[in-house]
Tab-separated table of N, CA and C in Angstrom:
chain	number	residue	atom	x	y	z
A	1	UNK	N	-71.721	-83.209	-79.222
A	1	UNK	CA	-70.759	-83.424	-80.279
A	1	UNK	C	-69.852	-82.202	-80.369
A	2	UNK	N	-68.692	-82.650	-80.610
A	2	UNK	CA	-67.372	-81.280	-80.350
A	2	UNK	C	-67.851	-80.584	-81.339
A	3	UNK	N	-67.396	-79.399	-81.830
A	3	UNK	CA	-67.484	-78.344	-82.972
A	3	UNK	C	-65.691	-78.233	-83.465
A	4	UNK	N	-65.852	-78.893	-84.488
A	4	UNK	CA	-64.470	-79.029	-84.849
A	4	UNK	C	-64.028	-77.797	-85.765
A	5	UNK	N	-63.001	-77.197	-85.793
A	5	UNK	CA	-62.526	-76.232	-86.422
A	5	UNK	C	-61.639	-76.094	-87.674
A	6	UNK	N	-62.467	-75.840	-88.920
A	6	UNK	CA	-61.349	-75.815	-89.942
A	6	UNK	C	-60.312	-74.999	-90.101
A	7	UNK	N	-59.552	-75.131	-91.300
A	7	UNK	CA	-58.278	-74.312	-91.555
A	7	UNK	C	-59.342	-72.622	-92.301
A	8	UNK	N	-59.930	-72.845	-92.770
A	8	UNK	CA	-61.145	-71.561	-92.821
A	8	UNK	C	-61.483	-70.493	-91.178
A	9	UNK	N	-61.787	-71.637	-90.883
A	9	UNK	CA	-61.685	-70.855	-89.497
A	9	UNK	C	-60.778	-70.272	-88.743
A	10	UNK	N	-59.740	-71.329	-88.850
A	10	UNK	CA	-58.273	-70.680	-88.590
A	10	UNK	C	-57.806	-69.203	-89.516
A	11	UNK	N	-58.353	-68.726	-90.609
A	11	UNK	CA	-57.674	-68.260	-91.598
A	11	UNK	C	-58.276	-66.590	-91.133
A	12	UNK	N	-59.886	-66.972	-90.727
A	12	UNK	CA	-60.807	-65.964	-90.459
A	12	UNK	C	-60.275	-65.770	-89.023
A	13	UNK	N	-59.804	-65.843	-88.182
A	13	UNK	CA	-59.297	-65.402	-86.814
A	13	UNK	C	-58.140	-64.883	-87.092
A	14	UNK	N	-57.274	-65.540	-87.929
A	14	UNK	CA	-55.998	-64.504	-88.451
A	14	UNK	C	-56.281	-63.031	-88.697
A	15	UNK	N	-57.226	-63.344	-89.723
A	15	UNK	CA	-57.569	-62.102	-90.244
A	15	UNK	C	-58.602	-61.123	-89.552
A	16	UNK	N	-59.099	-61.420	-88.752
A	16	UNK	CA	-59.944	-60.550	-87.799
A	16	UNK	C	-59.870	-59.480	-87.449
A	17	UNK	N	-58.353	-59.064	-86.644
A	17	UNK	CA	-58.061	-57.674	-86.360
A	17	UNK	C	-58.005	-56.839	-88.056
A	18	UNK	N	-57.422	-56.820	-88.659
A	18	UNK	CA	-57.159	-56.428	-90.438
A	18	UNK	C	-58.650	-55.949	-90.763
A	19	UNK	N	-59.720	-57.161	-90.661
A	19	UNK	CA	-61.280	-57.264	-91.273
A	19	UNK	C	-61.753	-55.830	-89.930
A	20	UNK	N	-61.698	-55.814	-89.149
A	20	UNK	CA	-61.638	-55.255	-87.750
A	20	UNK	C	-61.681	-53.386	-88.397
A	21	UNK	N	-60.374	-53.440	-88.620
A	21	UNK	CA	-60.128	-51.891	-89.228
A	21	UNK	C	-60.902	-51.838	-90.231
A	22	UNK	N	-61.708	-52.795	-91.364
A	22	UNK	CA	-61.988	-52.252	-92.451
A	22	UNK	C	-63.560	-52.133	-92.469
A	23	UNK	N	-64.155	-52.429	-91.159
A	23	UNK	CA	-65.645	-52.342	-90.786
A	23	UNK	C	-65.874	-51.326	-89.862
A	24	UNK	N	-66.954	-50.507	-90.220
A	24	UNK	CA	-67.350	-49.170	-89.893
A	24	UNK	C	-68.512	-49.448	-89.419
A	25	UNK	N	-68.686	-50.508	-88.074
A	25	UNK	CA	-69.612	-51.077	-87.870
A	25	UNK	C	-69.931	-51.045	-86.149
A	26	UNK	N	-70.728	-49.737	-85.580
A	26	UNK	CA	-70.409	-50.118	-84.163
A	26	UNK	C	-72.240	-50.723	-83.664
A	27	UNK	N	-71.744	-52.040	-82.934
A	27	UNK	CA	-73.000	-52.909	-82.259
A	27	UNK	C	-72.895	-52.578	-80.431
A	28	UNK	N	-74.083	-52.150	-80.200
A	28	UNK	CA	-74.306	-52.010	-78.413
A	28	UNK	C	-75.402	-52.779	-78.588
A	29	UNK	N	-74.828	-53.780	-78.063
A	29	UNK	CA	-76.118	-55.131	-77.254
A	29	UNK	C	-76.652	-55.127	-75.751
A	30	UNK	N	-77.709	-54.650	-76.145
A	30	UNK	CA	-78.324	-53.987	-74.590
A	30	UNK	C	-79.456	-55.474	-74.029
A	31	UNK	N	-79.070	-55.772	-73.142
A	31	UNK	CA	-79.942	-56.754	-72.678
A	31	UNK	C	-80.921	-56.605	-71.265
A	32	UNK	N	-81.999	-56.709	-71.244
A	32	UNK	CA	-82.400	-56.425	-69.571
A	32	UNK	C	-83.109	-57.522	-69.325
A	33	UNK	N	-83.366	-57.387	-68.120
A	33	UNK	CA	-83.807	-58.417	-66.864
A	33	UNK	C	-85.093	-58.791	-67.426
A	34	UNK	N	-86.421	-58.267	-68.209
A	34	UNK	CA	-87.358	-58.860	-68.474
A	34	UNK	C	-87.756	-59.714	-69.562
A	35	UNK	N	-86.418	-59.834	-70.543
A	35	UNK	CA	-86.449	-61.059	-71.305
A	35	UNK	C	-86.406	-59.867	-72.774
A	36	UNK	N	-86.107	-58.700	-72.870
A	36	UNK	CA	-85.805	-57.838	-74.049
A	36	UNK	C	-84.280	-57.912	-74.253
A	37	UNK	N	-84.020	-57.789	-75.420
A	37	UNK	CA	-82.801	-58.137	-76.199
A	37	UNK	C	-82.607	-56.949	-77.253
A	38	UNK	N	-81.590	-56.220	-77.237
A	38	UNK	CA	-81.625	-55.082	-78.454
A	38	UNK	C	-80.034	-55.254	-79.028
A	39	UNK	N	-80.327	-55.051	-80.491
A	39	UNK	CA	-78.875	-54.862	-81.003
A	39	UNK	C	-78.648	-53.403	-81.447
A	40	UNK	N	-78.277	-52.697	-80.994
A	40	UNK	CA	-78.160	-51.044	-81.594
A	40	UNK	C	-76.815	-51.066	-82.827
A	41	UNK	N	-77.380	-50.428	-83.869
A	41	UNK	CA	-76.065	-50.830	-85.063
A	41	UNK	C	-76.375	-49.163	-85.464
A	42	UNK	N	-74.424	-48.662	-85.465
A	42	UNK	CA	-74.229	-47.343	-86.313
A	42	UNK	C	-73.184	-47.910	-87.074
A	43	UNK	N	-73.520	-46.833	-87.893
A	43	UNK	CA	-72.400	-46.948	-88.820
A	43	UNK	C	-72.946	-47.676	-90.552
A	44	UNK	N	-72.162	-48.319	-90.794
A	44	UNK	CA	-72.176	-48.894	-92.141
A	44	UNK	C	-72.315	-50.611	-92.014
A	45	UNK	N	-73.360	-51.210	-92.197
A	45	UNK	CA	-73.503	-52.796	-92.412
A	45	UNK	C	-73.401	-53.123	-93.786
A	46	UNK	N	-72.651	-53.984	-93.794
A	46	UNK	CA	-72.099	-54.180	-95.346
A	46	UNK	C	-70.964	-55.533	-95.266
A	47	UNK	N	-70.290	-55.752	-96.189
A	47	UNK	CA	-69.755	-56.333	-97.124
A	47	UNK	C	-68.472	-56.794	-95.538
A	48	UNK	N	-67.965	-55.383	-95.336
A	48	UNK	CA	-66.905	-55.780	-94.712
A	48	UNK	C	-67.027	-56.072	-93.263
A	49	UNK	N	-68.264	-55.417	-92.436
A	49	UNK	CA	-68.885	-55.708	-91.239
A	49	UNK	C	-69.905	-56.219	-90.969
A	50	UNK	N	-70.163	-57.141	-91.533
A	50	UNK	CA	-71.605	-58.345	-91.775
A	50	UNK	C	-70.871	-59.482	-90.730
A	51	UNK	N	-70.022	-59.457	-90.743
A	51	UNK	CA	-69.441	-60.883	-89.809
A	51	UNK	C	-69.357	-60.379	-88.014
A	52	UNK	N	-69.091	-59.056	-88.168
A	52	UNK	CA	-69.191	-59.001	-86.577
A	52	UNK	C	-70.848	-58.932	-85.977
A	53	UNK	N	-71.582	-59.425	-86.885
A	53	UNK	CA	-73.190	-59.802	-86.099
A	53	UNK	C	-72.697	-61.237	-86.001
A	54	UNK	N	-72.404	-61.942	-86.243
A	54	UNK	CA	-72.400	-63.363	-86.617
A	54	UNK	C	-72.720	-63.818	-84.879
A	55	UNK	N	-71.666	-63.038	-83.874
A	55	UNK	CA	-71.759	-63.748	-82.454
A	55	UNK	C	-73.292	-63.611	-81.837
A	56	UNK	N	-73.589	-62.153	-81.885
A	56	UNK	CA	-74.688	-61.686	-81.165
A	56	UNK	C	-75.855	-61.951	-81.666
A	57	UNK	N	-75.732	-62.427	-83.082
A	57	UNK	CA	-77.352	-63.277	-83.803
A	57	UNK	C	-77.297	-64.369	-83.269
A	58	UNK	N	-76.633	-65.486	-82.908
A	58	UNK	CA	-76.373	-66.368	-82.465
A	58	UNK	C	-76.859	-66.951	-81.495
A	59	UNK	N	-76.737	-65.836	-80.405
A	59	UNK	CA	-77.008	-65.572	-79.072
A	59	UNK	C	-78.670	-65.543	-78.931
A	60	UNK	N	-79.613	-65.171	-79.815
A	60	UNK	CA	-81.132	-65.002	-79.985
A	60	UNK	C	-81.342	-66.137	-79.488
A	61	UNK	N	-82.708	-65.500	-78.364
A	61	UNK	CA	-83.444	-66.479	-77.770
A	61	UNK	C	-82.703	-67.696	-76.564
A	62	UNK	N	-81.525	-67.325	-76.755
A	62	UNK	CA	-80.667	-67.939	-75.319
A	62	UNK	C	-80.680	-67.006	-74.024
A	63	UNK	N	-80.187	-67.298	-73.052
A	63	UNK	CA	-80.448	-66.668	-71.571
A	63	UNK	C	-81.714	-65.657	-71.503
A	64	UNK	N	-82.767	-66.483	-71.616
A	64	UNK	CA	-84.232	-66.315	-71.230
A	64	UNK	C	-84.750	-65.089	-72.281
A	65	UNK	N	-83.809	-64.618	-73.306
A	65	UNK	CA	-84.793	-63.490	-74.282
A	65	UNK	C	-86.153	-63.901	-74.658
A	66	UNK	N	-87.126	-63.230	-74.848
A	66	UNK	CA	-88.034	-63.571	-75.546
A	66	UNK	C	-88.562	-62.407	-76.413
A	67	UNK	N	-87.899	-61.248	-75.962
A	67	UNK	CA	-88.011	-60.522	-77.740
A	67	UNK	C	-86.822	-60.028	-78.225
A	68	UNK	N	-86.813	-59.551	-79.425
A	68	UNK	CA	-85.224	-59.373	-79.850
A	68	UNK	C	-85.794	-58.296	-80.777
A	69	UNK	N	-85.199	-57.092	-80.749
A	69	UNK	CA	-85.093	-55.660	-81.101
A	69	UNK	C	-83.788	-55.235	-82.457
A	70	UNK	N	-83.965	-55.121	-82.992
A	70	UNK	CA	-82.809	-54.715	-83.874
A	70	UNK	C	-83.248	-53.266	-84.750
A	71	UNK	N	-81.990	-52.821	-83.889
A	71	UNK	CA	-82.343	-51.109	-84.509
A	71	UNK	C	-81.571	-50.464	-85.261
A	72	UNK	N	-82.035	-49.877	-86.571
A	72	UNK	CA	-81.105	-50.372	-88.055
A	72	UNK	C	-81.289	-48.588	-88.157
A	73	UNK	N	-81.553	-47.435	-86.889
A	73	UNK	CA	-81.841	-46.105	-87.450
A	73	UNK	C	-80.378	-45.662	-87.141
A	74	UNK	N	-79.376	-46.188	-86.798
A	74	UNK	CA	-78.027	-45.575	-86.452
A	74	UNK	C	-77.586	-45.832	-87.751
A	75	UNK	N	-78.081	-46.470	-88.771
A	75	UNK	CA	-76.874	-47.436	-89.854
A	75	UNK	C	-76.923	-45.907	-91.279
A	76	UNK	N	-75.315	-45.573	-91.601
A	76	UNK	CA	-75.702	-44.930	-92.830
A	76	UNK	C	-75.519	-45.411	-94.094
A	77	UNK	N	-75.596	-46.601	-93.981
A	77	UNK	CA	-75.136	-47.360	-95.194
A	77	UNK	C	-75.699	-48.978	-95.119
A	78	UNK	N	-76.682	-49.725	-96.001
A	78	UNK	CA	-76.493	-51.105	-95.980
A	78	UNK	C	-76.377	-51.685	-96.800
A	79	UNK	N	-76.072	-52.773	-97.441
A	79	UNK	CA	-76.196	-53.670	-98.503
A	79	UNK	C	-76.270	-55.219	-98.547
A	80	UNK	N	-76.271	-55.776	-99.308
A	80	UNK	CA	-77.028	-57.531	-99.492
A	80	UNK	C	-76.583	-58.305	-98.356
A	81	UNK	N	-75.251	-58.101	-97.543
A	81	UNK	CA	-74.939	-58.584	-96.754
A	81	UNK	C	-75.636	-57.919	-95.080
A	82	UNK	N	-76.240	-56.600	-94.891
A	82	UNK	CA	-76.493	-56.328	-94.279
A	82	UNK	C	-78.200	-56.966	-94.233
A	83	UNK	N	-78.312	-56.817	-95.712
A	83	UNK	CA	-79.687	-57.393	-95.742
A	83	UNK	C	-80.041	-59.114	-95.079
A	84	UNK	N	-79.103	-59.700	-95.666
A	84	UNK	CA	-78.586	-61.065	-95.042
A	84	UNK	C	-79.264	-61.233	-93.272
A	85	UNK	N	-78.275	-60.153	-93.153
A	85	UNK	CA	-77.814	-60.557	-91.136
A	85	UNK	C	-79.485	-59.972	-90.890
A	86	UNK	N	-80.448	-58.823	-91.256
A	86	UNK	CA	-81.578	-59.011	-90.911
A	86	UNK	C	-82.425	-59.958	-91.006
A	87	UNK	N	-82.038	-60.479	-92.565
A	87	UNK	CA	-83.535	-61.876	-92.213
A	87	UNK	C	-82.800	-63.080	-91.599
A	88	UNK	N	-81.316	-62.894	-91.348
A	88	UNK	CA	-80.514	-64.211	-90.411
A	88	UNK	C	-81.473	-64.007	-89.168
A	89	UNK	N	-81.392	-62.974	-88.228
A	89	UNK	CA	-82.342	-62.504	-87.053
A	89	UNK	C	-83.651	-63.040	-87.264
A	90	UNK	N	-84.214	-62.370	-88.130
A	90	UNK	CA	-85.293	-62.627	-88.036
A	90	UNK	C	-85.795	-64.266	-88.126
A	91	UNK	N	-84.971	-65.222	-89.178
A	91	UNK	CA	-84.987	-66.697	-89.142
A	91	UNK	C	-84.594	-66.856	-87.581
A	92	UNK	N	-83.390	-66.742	-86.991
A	92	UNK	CA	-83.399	-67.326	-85.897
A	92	UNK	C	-84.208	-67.044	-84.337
A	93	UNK	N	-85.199	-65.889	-84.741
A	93	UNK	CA	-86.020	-65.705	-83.596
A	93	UNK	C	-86.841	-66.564	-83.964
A	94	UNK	N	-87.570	-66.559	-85.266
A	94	UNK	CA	-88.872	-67.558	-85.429
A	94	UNK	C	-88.390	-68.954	-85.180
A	95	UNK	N	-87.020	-69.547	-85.336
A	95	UNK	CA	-86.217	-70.843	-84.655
A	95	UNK	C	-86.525	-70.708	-83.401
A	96	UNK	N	-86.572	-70.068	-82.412
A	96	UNK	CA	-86.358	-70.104	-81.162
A	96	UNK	C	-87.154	-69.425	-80.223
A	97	UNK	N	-88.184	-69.129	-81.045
A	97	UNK	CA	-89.840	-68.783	-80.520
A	97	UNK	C	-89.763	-67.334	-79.701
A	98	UNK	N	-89.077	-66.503	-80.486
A	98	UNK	CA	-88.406	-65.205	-79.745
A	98	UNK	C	-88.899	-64.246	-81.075
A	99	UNK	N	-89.785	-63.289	-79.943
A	99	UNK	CA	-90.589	-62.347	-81.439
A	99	UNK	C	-89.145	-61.351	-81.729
A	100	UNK	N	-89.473	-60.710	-83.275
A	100	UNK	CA	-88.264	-59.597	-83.574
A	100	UNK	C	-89.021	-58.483	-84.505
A	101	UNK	N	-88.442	-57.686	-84.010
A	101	UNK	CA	-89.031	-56.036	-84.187
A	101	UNK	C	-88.116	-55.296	-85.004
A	102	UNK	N	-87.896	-54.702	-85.583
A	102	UNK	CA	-87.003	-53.955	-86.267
A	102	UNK	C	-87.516	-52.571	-86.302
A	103	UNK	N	-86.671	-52.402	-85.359
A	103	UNK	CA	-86.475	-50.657	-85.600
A	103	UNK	C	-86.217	-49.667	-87.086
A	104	UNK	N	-86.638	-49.035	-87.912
A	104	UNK	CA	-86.217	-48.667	-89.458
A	104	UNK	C	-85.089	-47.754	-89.273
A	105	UNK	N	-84.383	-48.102	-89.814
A	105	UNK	CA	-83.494	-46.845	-90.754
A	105	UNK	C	-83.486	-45.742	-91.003
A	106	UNK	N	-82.882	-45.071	-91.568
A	106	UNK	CA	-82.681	-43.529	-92.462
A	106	UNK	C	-83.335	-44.250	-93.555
A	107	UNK	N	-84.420	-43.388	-94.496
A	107	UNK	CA	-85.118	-43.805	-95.591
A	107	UNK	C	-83.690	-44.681	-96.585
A	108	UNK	N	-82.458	-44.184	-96.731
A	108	UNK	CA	-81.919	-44.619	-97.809
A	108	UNK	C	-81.286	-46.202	-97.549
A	109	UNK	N	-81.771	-46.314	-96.265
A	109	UNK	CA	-81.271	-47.919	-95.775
A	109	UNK	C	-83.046	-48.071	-95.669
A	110	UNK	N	-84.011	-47.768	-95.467
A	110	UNK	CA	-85.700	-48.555	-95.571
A	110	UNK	C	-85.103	-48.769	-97.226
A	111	UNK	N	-85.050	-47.992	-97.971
A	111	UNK	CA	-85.164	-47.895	-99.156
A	111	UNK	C	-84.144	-49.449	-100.205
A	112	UNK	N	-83.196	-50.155	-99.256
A	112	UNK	CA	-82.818	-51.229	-99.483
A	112	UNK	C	-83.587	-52.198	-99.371
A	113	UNK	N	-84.140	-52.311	-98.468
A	113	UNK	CA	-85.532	-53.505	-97.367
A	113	UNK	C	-86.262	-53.542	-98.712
A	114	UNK	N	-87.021	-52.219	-99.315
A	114	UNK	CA	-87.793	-51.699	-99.606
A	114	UNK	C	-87.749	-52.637	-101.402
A	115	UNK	N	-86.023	-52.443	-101.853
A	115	UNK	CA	-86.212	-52.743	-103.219
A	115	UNK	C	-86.257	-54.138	-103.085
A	116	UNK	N	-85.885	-54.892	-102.350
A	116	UNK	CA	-85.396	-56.238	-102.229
A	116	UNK	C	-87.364	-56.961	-101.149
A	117	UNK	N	-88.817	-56.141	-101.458
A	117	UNK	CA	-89.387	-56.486	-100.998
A	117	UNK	C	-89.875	-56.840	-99.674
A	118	UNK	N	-88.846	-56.721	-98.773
A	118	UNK	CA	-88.256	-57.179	-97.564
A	118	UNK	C	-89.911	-56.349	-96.122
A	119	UNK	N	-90.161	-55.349	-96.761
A	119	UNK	CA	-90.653	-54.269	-95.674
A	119	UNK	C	-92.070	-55.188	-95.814
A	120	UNK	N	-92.529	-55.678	-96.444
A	120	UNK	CA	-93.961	-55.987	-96.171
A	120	UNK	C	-94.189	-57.025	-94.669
A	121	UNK	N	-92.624	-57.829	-95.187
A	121	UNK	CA	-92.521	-59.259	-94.426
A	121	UNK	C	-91.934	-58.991	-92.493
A	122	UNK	N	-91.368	-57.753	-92.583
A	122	UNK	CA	-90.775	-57.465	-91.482
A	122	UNK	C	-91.397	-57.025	-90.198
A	123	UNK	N	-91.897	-56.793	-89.414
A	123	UNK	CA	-92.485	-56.181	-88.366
A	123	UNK	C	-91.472	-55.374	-88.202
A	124	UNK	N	-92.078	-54.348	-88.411
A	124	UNK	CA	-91.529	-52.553	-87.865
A	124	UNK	C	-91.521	-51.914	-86.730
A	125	UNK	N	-91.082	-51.682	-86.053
A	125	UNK	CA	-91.444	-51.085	-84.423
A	125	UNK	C	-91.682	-49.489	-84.745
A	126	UNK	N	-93.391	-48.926	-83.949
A	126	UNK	CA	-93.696	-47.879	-84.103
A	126	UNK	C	-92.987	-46.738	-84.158
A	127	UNK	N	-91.351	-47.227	-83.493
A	127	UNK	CA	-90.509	-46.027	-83.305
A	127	UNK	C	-90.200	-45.072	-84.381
A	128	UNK	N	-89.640	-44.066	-84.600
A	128	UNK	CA	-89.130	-43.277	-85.666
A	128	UNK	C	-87.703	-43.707	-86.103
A	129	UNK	N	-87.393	-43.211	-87.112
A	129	UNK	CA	-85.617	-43.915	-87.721
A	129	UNK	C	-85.271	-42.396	-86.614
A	130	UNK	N	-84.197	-43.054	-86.031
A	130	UNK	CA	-83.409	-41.878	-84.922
A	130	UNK	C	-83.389	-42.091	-84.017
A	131	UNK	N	-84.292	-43.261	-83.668
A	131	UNK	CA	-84.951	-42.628	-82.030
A	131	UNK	C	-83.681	-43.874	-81.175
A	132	UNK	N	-83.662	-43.588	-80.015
A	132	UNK	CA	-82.326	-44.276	-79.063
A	132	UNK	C	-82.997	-45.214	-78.198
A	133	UNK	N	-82.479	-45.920	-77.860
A	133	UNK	CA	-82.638	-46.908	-76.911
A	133	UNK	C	-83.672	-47.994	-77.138
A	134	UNK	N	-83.558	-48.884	-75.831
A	134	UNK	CA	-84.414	-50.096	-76.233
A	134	UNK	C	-86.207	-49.653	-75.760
């Protein structure tokens, strides 16, 4: 079935480059050959750069991933919308039978997870908030 496109959609591609400058949001999607998947996020997830995950969550559990990594220790800033795009991940790995790990934060982004309950439910990866790569 086609995917038909509204005037919303049209409105949000207008505005893309504009939304573009006002997100302080940089994503390196590292993928390798044994079925690992990582999203590396610096910067600020929020309000105004919550939409540029939209492609690469998407993507979970397609071309043979079977784990998916999201590493939230680059981020200096998150909020409800950042909180969002983590349990979006995390819903669409358990959709698509693809485990997800979350790398932590700088305490003052755990400390969001943290008020909103979020840390009990999450699987944490042993790593430290800082640490690089997949």
């Amino acid at each position: 079935m086609p995917v038909r496109f509204t005037e919303r959609d049209n409105a949000r591609r207008r505005q893309a480059p504009r939304l573009k400058r006002l997100a302080n949001l940089g994503v390196l999607d590292i993928a390798c050959d044994d079925g690992q998947r990582t999203l590396v996020l610096t910067g600020e997830l929020d309000l105004a750069s919550g939409w540029m995950l939209d492609c690469p969550l998407r993507q979970i559990g397609t071309e043979g991933s079977r784990t998916f990594t999201l590493d939230l220790s680059g981020l200096t800033c998150i909020d409800s919308t950042g909180v969002r795009a983590v349990l979006a991940a995390r819903g669409l790995c358990a959709a698509r039978c693809c485990e997800f790990t979350l790398i932590p934060g700088p305490a003052h982004v755990q400390r969001v997870l943290e008020l909103g309950g979020l840390t009990a439910d999450l699987l944490l990866s042993g790593r430290e908030a800082g640490a690089r790569g997949p």
